[in-house]
Coordinates of C-alpha atoms and ligand atoms in Angstrom, one line a residue:
X1 CA -20.3 -37.8 0.4
X2 CA -22.9 -37.8 -2.3
X3 CA -26.1 -36.7 -0.7
X4 CA -29.4 -37.4 -2.4
X5 CA -32.2 -34.9 -2.4
X6 CA -34.1 -37.0 0.2
X7 CA -31.1 -37.3 2.5
X8 CA -30.6 -33.5 2.4
X9 CA -34.3 -33.0 3.1
X10 CA -34.2 -35.3 6.1
X11 CA -31.0 -33.7 7.4
X12 CA -32.4 -30.1 7.0
X13 CA -35.5 -31.1 8.9
X14 CA -33.4 -32.6 11.7
X15 CA -31.1 -29.6 11.9
X16 CA -33.9 -27.1 12.0
X17 CA -35.7 -29.1 14.8
X18 CA -32.5 -29.2 16.8
X19 CA -32.0 -25.4 16.6
X20 CA -29.4 -22.8 15.8
X21 CA -26.4 -24.5 17.3
X22 CA -27.0 -27.7 15.3
X23 CA -27.3 -25.5 12.1
X24 CA -24.1 -23.6 12.9
X25 CA -22.3 -26.9 13.6
X26 CA -23.3 -28.2 10.1
X27 CA -22.3 -25.0 8.4
X28 CA -18.9 -25.1 10.1
X29 CA -18.3 -28.7 9.2
X30 CA -19.4 -28.1 5.6
X31 CA -17.2 -25.0 5.3
X32 CA -14.2 -26.9 6.6
X33 CA -14.9 -29.7 4.1
X34 CA -15.3 -27.2 1.2
X35 CA -12.1 -25.4 2.0
X36 CA -10.2 -28.7 2.2
X37 CA -11.8 -29.8 -1.0
X38 CA -11.0 -26.5 -2.8
X39 CA -7.4 -26.6 -1.6
X40 CA -6.9 -30.1 -2.9
X41 CA -8.8 -29.8 -6.2
X42 CA -8.7 -26.2 -7.4
X43 CA -5.3 -24.8 -8.2
X44 CA -6.6 -21.3 -7.9
X45 CA -7.7 -21.8 -4.3
X46 CA -4.6 -23.8 -3.5
X47 CA -2.5 -20.8 -4.4
X48 CA -4.9 -18.3 -2.8
X49 CA -4.8 -20.1 0.5
X50 CA -1.2 -21.2 0.4
X51 CA -0.1 -18.9 3.3
X52 CA -3.0 -19.9 5.5
X53 CA -2.7 -22.6 8.2
X54 CA -3.9 -26.0 7.3
X55 CA -6.7 -25.8 9.8
X56 CA -8.7 -22.6 9.4
X57 CA -10.1 -21.5 12.8
X58 CA -11.8 -18.3 11.6
X59 CA -13.3 -18.5 8.2
X60 CA -13.6 -14.7 8.0
X61 CA -9.8 -14.7 7.5
X62 CA -10.2 -16.3 4.1
X63 CA -9.5 -13.9 1.2
X64 CA -12.6 -12.5 -0.6
X65 CA -13.0 -13.6 -4.3
X66 CA -14.8 -11.8 -7.1
X67 CA -16.4 -12.9 -10.3
X68 CA -13.8 -11.0 -12.4
X69 CA -11.0 -12.9 -10.6
X70 CA -12.6 -16.3 -10.8
X71 CA -13.5 -15.9 -14.5
X72 CA -10.0 -14.7 -15.3
X73 CA -8.6 -17.9 -13.7
X74 CA -11.4 -20.2 -14.9
X75 CA -9.3 -23.3 -15.8
X76 CA -7.5 -23.1 -12.4
X77 CA -10.7 -22.3 -10.5
X78 CA -12.7 -25.4 -11.5
X79 CA -12.1 -28.4 -9.4
X80 CA -12.5 -30.9 -12.2
X81 CA -9.4 -31.2 -14.5
X82 CA -11.7 -32.4 -17.3
X83 CA -13.3 -29.0 -17.6
X84 CA -11.7 -26.2 -19.7
X85 CA -12.9 -22.7 -20.3
X86 CA -12.6 -23.2 -24.1
X87 CA -14.9 -26.2 -24.0
X88 CA -17.5 -24.6 -21.7
X89 CA -17.5 -21.5 -23.8
X90 CA -18.2 -23.6 -27.0
X91 CA -21.0 -25.3 -25.0
X92 CA -22.7 -22.0 -23.9
X93 CA -22.3 -20.6 -27.4
X94 CA -24.6 -23.3 -28.7
X95 CA -28.3 -22.5 -28.0
X96 CA -29.3 -26.1 -28.9
X97 CA -27.6 -27.3 -25.7
X98 CA -29.6 -25.2 -23.3
X99 CA -30.7 -27.3 -20.4
X100 CA -28.4 -30.2 -21.3
X101 CA -25.4 -31.4 -19.3
X102 CA -21.8 -30.5 -20.0
X103 CA -19.6 -33.6 -20.3
X104 CA -22.6 -35.6 -18.9
X105 CA -21.9 -34.2 -15.4
X106 CA -22.7 -30.5 -14.9
X107 CA -25.5 -28.0 -15.7
X108 CA -24.1 -24.8 -17.1
X109 CA -25.6 -21.3 -16.3
X110 CA -24.3 -18.0 -17.4
X111 CA -25.1 -14.6 -15.9
X112 CA -25.8 -11.8 -18.3
X113 CA -23.1 -9.4 -17.1
X114 CA -25.5 -6.5 -17.4
X115 CA -23.6 -5.0 -14.4
X116 CA -20.1 -6.2 -15.2
X117 CA -18.2 -9.4 -16.2
X118 CA -20.4 -12.2 -17.6
X119 CA -20.0 -15.3 -15.5
X120 CA -20.2 -19.0 -16.5
X121 CA -21.1 -21.3 -13.7
X122 CA -21.1 -25.1 -13.5
X123 CA -23.6 -26.8 -11.1
X124 CA -23.0 -30.3 -9.9
X125 CA -25.4 -33.0 -8.8
X126 CA -24.8 -32.3 -5.1
X127 CA -25.7 -28.6 -5.7
X128 CA -29.0 -29.7 -7.4
X129 CA -29.8 -32.1 -4.5
X130 CA -29.4 -29.3 -2.0
X131 CA -31.3 -26.8 -4.3
X132 CA -34.2 -29.2 -4.8
X133 CA -34.4 -30.2 -1.2
X134 CA -34.4 -26.6 0.1
X135 CA -36.9 -25.5 -2.7
X136 CA -39.2 -28.3 -1.7
X137 CA -39.0 -27.4 1.9
X138 CA -39.6 -23.7 1.0
X139 CA -42.7 -24.5 -0.9
X140 CA -44.1 -26.7 1.9
X141 CA -43.5 -23.9 4.3
X142 CA -45.5 -21.6 2.1
X143 CA -48.5 -23.8 1.2
X144 CA -51.3 -24.2 3.8
X145 CA -53.6 -27.3 3.7
X146 CA -56.1 -25.1 1.9
X147 CA -53.5 -23.9 -0.6
X148 CA -52.6 -27.6 -1.3
X149 CA -56.2 -28.4 -2.0
X150 CA -56.6 -25.4 -4.3
X151 CA -53.4 -26.4 -6.1
X152 CA -54.7 -29.9 -6.8
X153 CA -58.2 -28.6 -7.8
X154 CA -56.6 -26.1 -10.2
X155 CA -54.5 -28.8 -11.9
X156 CA -51.2 -28.4 -10.1
X157 CA -49.5 -26.8 -13.1
X158 CA -46.6 -24.5 -12.7
X159 CA -45.3 -21.9 -15.2
X160 CA -42.0 -20.1 -15.0
X161 CA -41.2 -16.9 -17.0
X162 CA -37.5 -16.4 -17.3
X163 CA -34.9 -15.7 -19.9
X164 CA -34.9 -18.8 -22.2
X165 CA -32.9 -17.7 -25.2
X166 CA -29.5 -18.4 -23.6
X167 CA -27.9 -20.6 -21.0
X168 CA -29.4 -18.5 -18.1
X169 CA -30.3 -20.1 -14.8
X170 CA -34.1 -20.2 -15.5
X171 CA -33.6 -22.3 -18.6
X172 CA -30.8 -24.4 -17.0
X173 CA -33.0 -25.2 -14.0
X174 CA -35.9 -26.1 -16.2
X175 CA -33.7 -28.5 -18.1
X176 CA -32.3 -30.0 -14.9
X177 CA -35.7 -30.6 -13.1
X178 CA -37.8 -31.5 -16.1
X179 CA -38.6 -35.2 -16.4
X180 CA -41.0 -36.8 -18.9
X181 CA -43.6 -37.2 -16.2
X182 CA -43.3 -33.6 -15.0
X183 CA -43.2 -32.1 -18.5
X184 CA -47.0 -31.9 -18.8
X185 CA -47.3 -29.9 -15.6
X186 CA -44.4 -27.5 -16.1
X187 CA -44.2 -24.8 -18.7
X188 CA -41.3 -22.5 -19.2
X189 CA -42.0 -19.3 -21.1
X190 CA -39.4 -16.8 -22.3
X191 CA -39.4 -13.5 -20.5
X192 CA -38.5 -11.8 -23.8
X193 CA -41.7 -13.1 -25.5
X194 CA -44.1 -10.2 -26.5
X195 CA -46.6 -9.6 -23.7
X196 CA -49.5 -10.4 -26.0
X197 CA -48.2 -13.9 -26.7
X198 CA -47.3 -14.5 -23.1
X199 CA -50.9 -13.7 -22.1
X200 CA -52.2 -16.1 -24.7
X201 CA -49.9 -18.9 -23.5
X202 CA -50.7 -18.4 -19.8
X203 CA -54.4 -18.2 -20.5
X204 CA -54.3 -21.6 -22.2
X205 CA -52.0 -23.3 -19.7
X206 CA -53.8 -22.0 -16.6
X207 CA -50.9 -22.3 -14.1
X208 CA -51.7 -22.9 -10.4
X209 CA -48.2 -21.7 -9.5
X210 CA -46.4 -18.8 -11.3
X211 CA -42.8 -17.8 -11.0
X212 CA -40.5 -15.4 -12.8
X213 CA -38.7 -12.0 -12.6
X214 CA -40.5 -9.6 -10.3
X215 CA -40.7 -7.0 -13.1
X216 CA -42.4 -9.5 -15.4
X217 CA -44.8 -10.6 -12.7
X218 CA -45.7 -6.9 -12.2
X219 CA -46.4 -6.5 -15.9
X220 CA -48.6 -9.7 -15.9
X221 CA -50.5 -8.3 -12.9
X222 CA -51.3 -5.3 -15.0
X223 CA -52.5 -7.6 -17.8
X224 CA -54.7 -9.4 -15.3
X225 CA -56.2 -6.2 -14.0
X226 CA -56.9 -5.0 -17.5
X227 CA -58.8 -8.2 -18.1
X228 CA -56.7 -9.6 -20.9
X229 CA -55.0 -12.2 -18.6
X230 CA -57.4 -14.4 -16.6
X231 CA -55.5 -17.0 -14.6
X232 CA -56.0 -18.1 -11.0
X233 CA -52.6 -19.0 -9.5
X234 CA -52.7 -20.1 -5.9
X235 CA -49.3 -18.6 -5.3
X236 CA -46.9 -16.3 -7.2
X237 CA -43.2 -16.4 -6.7
X238 CA -41.4 -13.3 -8.1
X239 CA -37.6 -13.6 -7.8
X240 CA -36.2 -11.1 -5.4
X241 CA -34.9 -8.1 -7.4
X242 CA -35.8 -5.3 -5.1
X243 CA -39.4 -4.6 -6.0
X244 CA -41.0 -2.2 -3.5
X245 CA -43.6 -3.7 -1.1
X246 CA -46.3 -1.9 -3.1
X247 CA -45.2 -3.9 -6.2
X248 CA -45.7 -7.2 -4.3
X249 CA -49.1 -6.0 -3.0
X250 CA -50.1 -5.1 -6.5
X251 CA -49.2 -8.6 -7.7
X252 CA -51.1 -10.3 -4.8
X253 CA -54.2 -8.1 -5.4
X254 CA -54.3 -8.7 -9.2
X255 CA -54.2 -12.5 -8.9
X256 CA -55.9 -12.9 -5.6
X257 CA -52.9 -15.1 -4.7
X258 CA -50.3 -15.3 -2.0
X259 CA -47.0 -13.8 -3.1
X260 CA -43.8 -15.3 -1.7
X261 CA -40.2 -14.5 -2.7
X262 CA -36.9 -16.1 -2.3
X263 CA -33.3 -14.9 -2.6
X264 CA -31.2 -16.8 -5.1
X265 CA -28.3 -16.1 -7.4
X266 CA -26.8 -18.3 -10.1
X267 CA -23.8 -18.7 -7.8
X268 CA -26.0 -20.0 -5.0
X269 CA -29.6 -21.0 -5.8
X270 CA -30.8 -21.4 -2.2
X271 CA -29.6 -18.4 -0.2
X272 CA -32.8 -17.4 1.6
X273 CA -36.5 -18.0 1.8
X274 CA -39.2 -15.3 2.2
X275 CA -41.6 -15.3 5.1
X276 CA -45.0 -13.7 5.6
X277 CA -43.4 -10.8 7.5
X278 CA -41.5 -9.5 4.5
X279 CA -38.1 -10.9 5.4
X280 CA -35.9 -13.6 4.0
X281 CA -34.5 -16.3 6.2
X282 CA -31.0 -17.5 5.3
X283 CA -30.6 -21.3 4.8
X284 CA -27.6 -21.1 7.0
X285 CA -26.9 -24.8 7.2
X286 CA -25.9 -24.7 3.5
X287 CA -24.8 -21.2 2.9
X288 CA -22.6 -18.7 4.7
X289 CA -23.8 -15.1 4.1
X290 CA -21.8 -12.2 5.4
X291 CA -23.0 -8.6 5.1
X292 CA -19.9 -6.4 4.8
X293 CA -18.9 -2.8 4.1
X294 CA -17.0 -1.5 1.1
X295 CA -13.7 -2.7 2.7
X296 CA -15.2 -6.2 3.4
X297 CA -15.4 -5.5 7.2
X298 CA -18.5 -7.1 8.9
X299 CA -21.6 -4.9 9.1
X300 CA -23.7 -5.5 12.2
X301 CA -27.4 -6.3 12.1
X302 CA -29.6 -3.3 11.7
X303 CA -27.2 -1.5 9.4
X304 CA -27.3 -1.7 5.6
X305 CA -24.3 -3.4 4.0
X306 CA -22.4 -2.3 0.9
X307 CA -22.2 -5.8 -0.4
X308 CA -22.5 -9.4 0.8
X309 CA -20.2 -12.3 0.7
X310 CA -21.6 -15.7 -0.1
X311 CA -20.2 -19.2 0.4
X312 CA -22.0 -22.0 -1.4
X313 CA -21.4 -25.1 0.7
X314 CA -22.9 -27.6 -1.8
X315 CA -21.4 -26.9 -5.2
X316 CA -17.9 -28.5 -5.4
X317 CA -17.1 -28.2 -9.1
X318 CA -16.5 -24.5 -8.9
X319 CA -16.0 -23.6 -5.2
X320 CA -17.7 -20.3 -4.3
X321 CA -16.1 -19.2 -1.0
X322 CA -16.4 -15.7 0.4
X323 CA -17.6 -14.4 -3.0
X324 CA -18.6 -10.8 -3.4
X325 CA -22.1 -11.0 -4.7
X326 CA -22.6 -7.3 -5.0
X327 CA -26.0 -7.1 -3.2
X328 CA -26.8 -4.6 -0.4
X329 CA -28.6 -6.3 2.4
X330 CA -30.0 -5.4 5.8
X331 CA -30.0 -8.0 8.6
X332 CA -32.8 -7.8 11.2
X333 CA -31.3 -7.1 14.7
X334 CA -34.2 -8.7 16.6
X335 CA -36.0 -12.0 16.1
X336 CA -38.6 -12.2 13.3
X337 CA -42.2 -12.3 14.7
X338 CA -42.9 -15.6 12.9
X339 CA -40.6 -17.4 15.3
X340 CA -38.2 -18.4 12.6
X341 CA -34.7 -18.2 14.3
X342 CA -32.7 -18.3 11.1
X343 CA -31.0 -14.9 10.3
X344 CA -33.6 -12.6 8.7
X345 CA -32.4 -10.3 5.9
X346 CA -33.9 -7.9 3.4
X347 CA -32.4 -7.3 0.0
X348 CA -31.8 -3.6 -0.7
X349 CA -30.8 -3.8 -4.3
X350 CA -27.6 -4.4 -6.2
X351 CA -24.6 -2.2 -5.4
X352 CA -24.1 -1.7 -9.1
X353 CA -27.5 -0.2 -9.3
X354 CA -26.8 2.6 -6.9
X355 CA -26.3 5.9 -8.6
X356 CA -24.2 8.6 -7.1
X357 CA -24.9 12.3 -7.7
X358 CA -22.7 15.4 -7.0
X359 CA -24.3 18.0 -4.7
X360 CA -24.0 21.7 -5.5
X361 CA -21.2 21.8 -3.0
X362 CA -19.3 19.0 -4.8
X363 CA -20.1 16.3 -2.2
X364 CA -21.3 12.9 -3.4
X365 CA -24.7 11.4 -2.5
X366 CA -25.6 7.8 -3.2
X367 CA -29.3 6.9 -3.7
X368 CA -30.3 3.2 -3.2
X369 CA -32.8 2.1 -5.9
X370 CA -35.5 1.5 -3.2
X371 CA -35.4 5.2 -2.3
X372 CA -36.1 6.1 -5.9
X373 CA -39.2 3.8 -6.3
X374 CA -42.1 5.5 -8.0
X375 CA -44.2 2.5 -8.8
X376 CA -46.8 3.5 -6.2
X377 CA -47.8 6.5 -8.4
X378 CA -51.2 5.6 -9.9
X379 CA -50.9 4.6 -13.6
X380 CA -47.2 3.5 -13.5
X381 CA -46.9 0.0 -14.9
X382 CA -43.1 -0.1 -15.1
X383 CA -40.3 2.5 -14.9
X384 CA -36.6 2.6 -15.3
X385 CA -34.4 5.5 -14.3
X386 CA -31.3 6.1 -16.3
X387 CA -28.6 8.5 -15.1
X388 CA -27.4 9.9 -18.4
X389 CA -25.1 12.6 -17.0
X390 CA -23.9 13.3 -13.4
X391 CA -27.0 15.5 -12.8
X392 CA -29.5 14.2 -15.3
X393 CA -32.0 11.4 -14.7
X394 CA -34.0 10.1 -17.6
X395 CA -37.2 8.3 -16.8
X396 CA -38.3 5.4 -19.0
X397 CA -42.0 5.0 -18.3
X398 CA -44.6 2.5 -19.2
X399 CA -48.1 3.6 -18.2
X400 CA -51.2 1.5 -17.7
X401 CA -53.5 1.3 -20.8
X402 CA -56.3 3.1 -19.1
X403 CA -54.2 5.9 -17.7
X404 CA -53.4 9.3 -19.2
X405 CA -49.7 9.2 -19.9
X406 CA -49.2 13.0 -19.4
X407 CA -50.8 13.0 -16.0
X408 CA -48.8 9.9 -14.9
X409 CA -45.6 11.6 -16.0
X410 CA -46.5 14.8 -14.1
X411 CA -47.1 12.8 -10.9
X412 CA -43.9 10.8 -11.4
X413 CA -42.0 14.0 -11.9
X414 CA -43.4 15.6 -8.7
X415 CA -42.6 12.5 -6.7
X416 CA -39.0 12.1 -8.0
X417 CA -38.3 15.9 -7.6
X418 CA -39.5 15.6 -4.0
X419 CA -37.3 12.5 -3.3
X420 CA -34.2 14.2 -4.8
X421 CA -34.8 17.5 -3.0
X422 CA -35.1 15.6 0.3
X423 CA -31.6 14.3 -0.3
X424 CA -30.2 17.7 -1.2
X425 CA -30.3 16.9 -5.0
X426 CA -32.9 19.5 -6.1
X427 CA -30.6 20.5 -8.9
X428 CA -30.7 17.1 -10.7
X429 CA -32.8 17.4 -13.8
X430 CA -35.5 14.8 -14.5
X431 CA -36.5 14.2 -18.1
X432 CA -39.0 11.8 -19.7
X433 CA -37.2 9.4 -22.1
X434 CA -38.7 8.8 -25.5
X435 CA -38.2 5.1 -25.2
X436 CA -40.0 2.6 -22.8
X437 CA -38.1 0.6 -20.1
X438 CA -35.6 -1.7 -21.8
X439 CA -34.8 -5.2 -20.4
X440 CA -31.2 -6.5 -20.2
X441 CA -30.2 -9.4 -22.4
X442 CA -31.5 -11.9 -19.8
X443 CA -34.9 -10.3 -19.9
X444 CA -34.6 -8.6 -16.5
X445 CA -35.5 -4.9 -16.0
X446 CA -33.1 -2.9 -13.9
X447 CA -35.0 -0.2 -12.0
X448 CA -32.0 2.2 -11.9
X449 CA -29.1 2.3 -14.4
X450 CA -26.4 4.5 -12.9
X451 CA -23.9 6.4 -15.0
X452 CA -20.9 4.2 -15.7
Ligands
ZN501 ZN1 -39.7 -14.1 9.2

C-alpha cells in the first residue's frame, strides 16, 4: 500500500518498458482502488457515488467534481477524519508554517484563486513518492551524458523562482524536498522579489538548473541578454503556462541552455512531461486525463478541448477524481516523432483566460490567449491584455531597456489590430495602459485577463 519513491520508480520503469497495455492496466487498477478508497473514507464521495454500482465498469460514468464543490464540502471531502477545514485554514493563515507538515502528516498547498475560488490542498506521502519518482524520471529523460557532466562541473546547484510568501505549491514543494544535505545546493527565491535583487541573488548562487514561472523565466532571459544577469544554467524549466514557442526560444537563446517544460497543477503535480518536439506526454500510469467539451463530453484527439478532467491516482487524503481543471488542451492524433507512445498533449491556456467579444452583428467570438500573443514583437519583454469593457482591450506593456517604448507600442498595436480584424473584431479598441503588467498574488502573470 505505501509505495516508496524507489518502488514507484522501479514500477514506472517496468510499466513503460512493457508498453501501453501494461500502463493502462495499472491506471485501471489504481483508479478502482482510488474509487473504493474514496467511497469508504470520504463522506462526500460516498454520497456522490451512492447510486452507482459497487464495481465501476466505465470510469467516465463517474460524476465530475469542481474546486468550488470540493471546497464547499471540505470536511466531508477529506478522507482523514482528523482533518478539519478550520484547522487547515488556521495553518495556512500562518506564514511561519510554510513548508511544514500539517498534523505531522500532510503538506499543505493553496492555489491563489486568481481565476475563481481559492483552493486548499493536502498532499500525502504517497503523493510525494509518486511526484518525486516521476520528477526524477523526467529529469533523467531530459539530461544527456554531456548535460550531466556540465551539471556536475557547474556545481549541480538548482534555483527555483516561485511564489514564496504564502502556502503556494512552490514553497510547499521546497519545504517537502529540502533536506539538510540538499539545502546547500537548492535555493528558492520568491517570484515577487524585485528583479534587481533576484538578479543579484542568482548571480551569486550560479544555478546549473533553473526553474520557475514561464513569465519570470522570460523576464530573467531579458536580464541575461541585457548583461545584468550572467548565469550559465545547463537546463531551464519554465512551468507550463501557455508561453508561445517564441517565448521558449527566447529563454533558450538567452541562457544557451536547453528548455524543457512540464505540465503540473497543485491538484496533480505530475500530469505530463515535455519532450523535444514541443508536446507533453501524460504520465498515464498515475493520472487519468480526459479532454472534454463544455458539457463534459469527450473531445477526440486533434480537436481543442474546452476543459480537462484530471484524476490523481496517488493522493489519498483528498481524492481528486474527474476534477475539472479548467485547462484547454489539444491531444495529438498521431504518434509523436520521438517514439514516446504516451498520449501527447499541448496546453492551450486556461479556460478562465479566454476572453469573449461581441461582433458588430451581436455574435460572440472567443479568443484563446495563444491567438493573442504579441511577445514576438521586437522589444516586448512582457505584456498583459486586460479586457476592460466588452469591446475594449487595454495593453499592459513592459518593453526592453534598449527599445523605444513608442515604437514597440505602435508595432504591438498593429499586430493586435491585425489579429482582431482577422477574427471579425476590427471594432474592438486597443489602448495602452498606464500601468505595467501586474502579477497575481502568487506572483504569476496572466497573459489575458477577460472581463468578468
Ligand atoms: Zn513527444
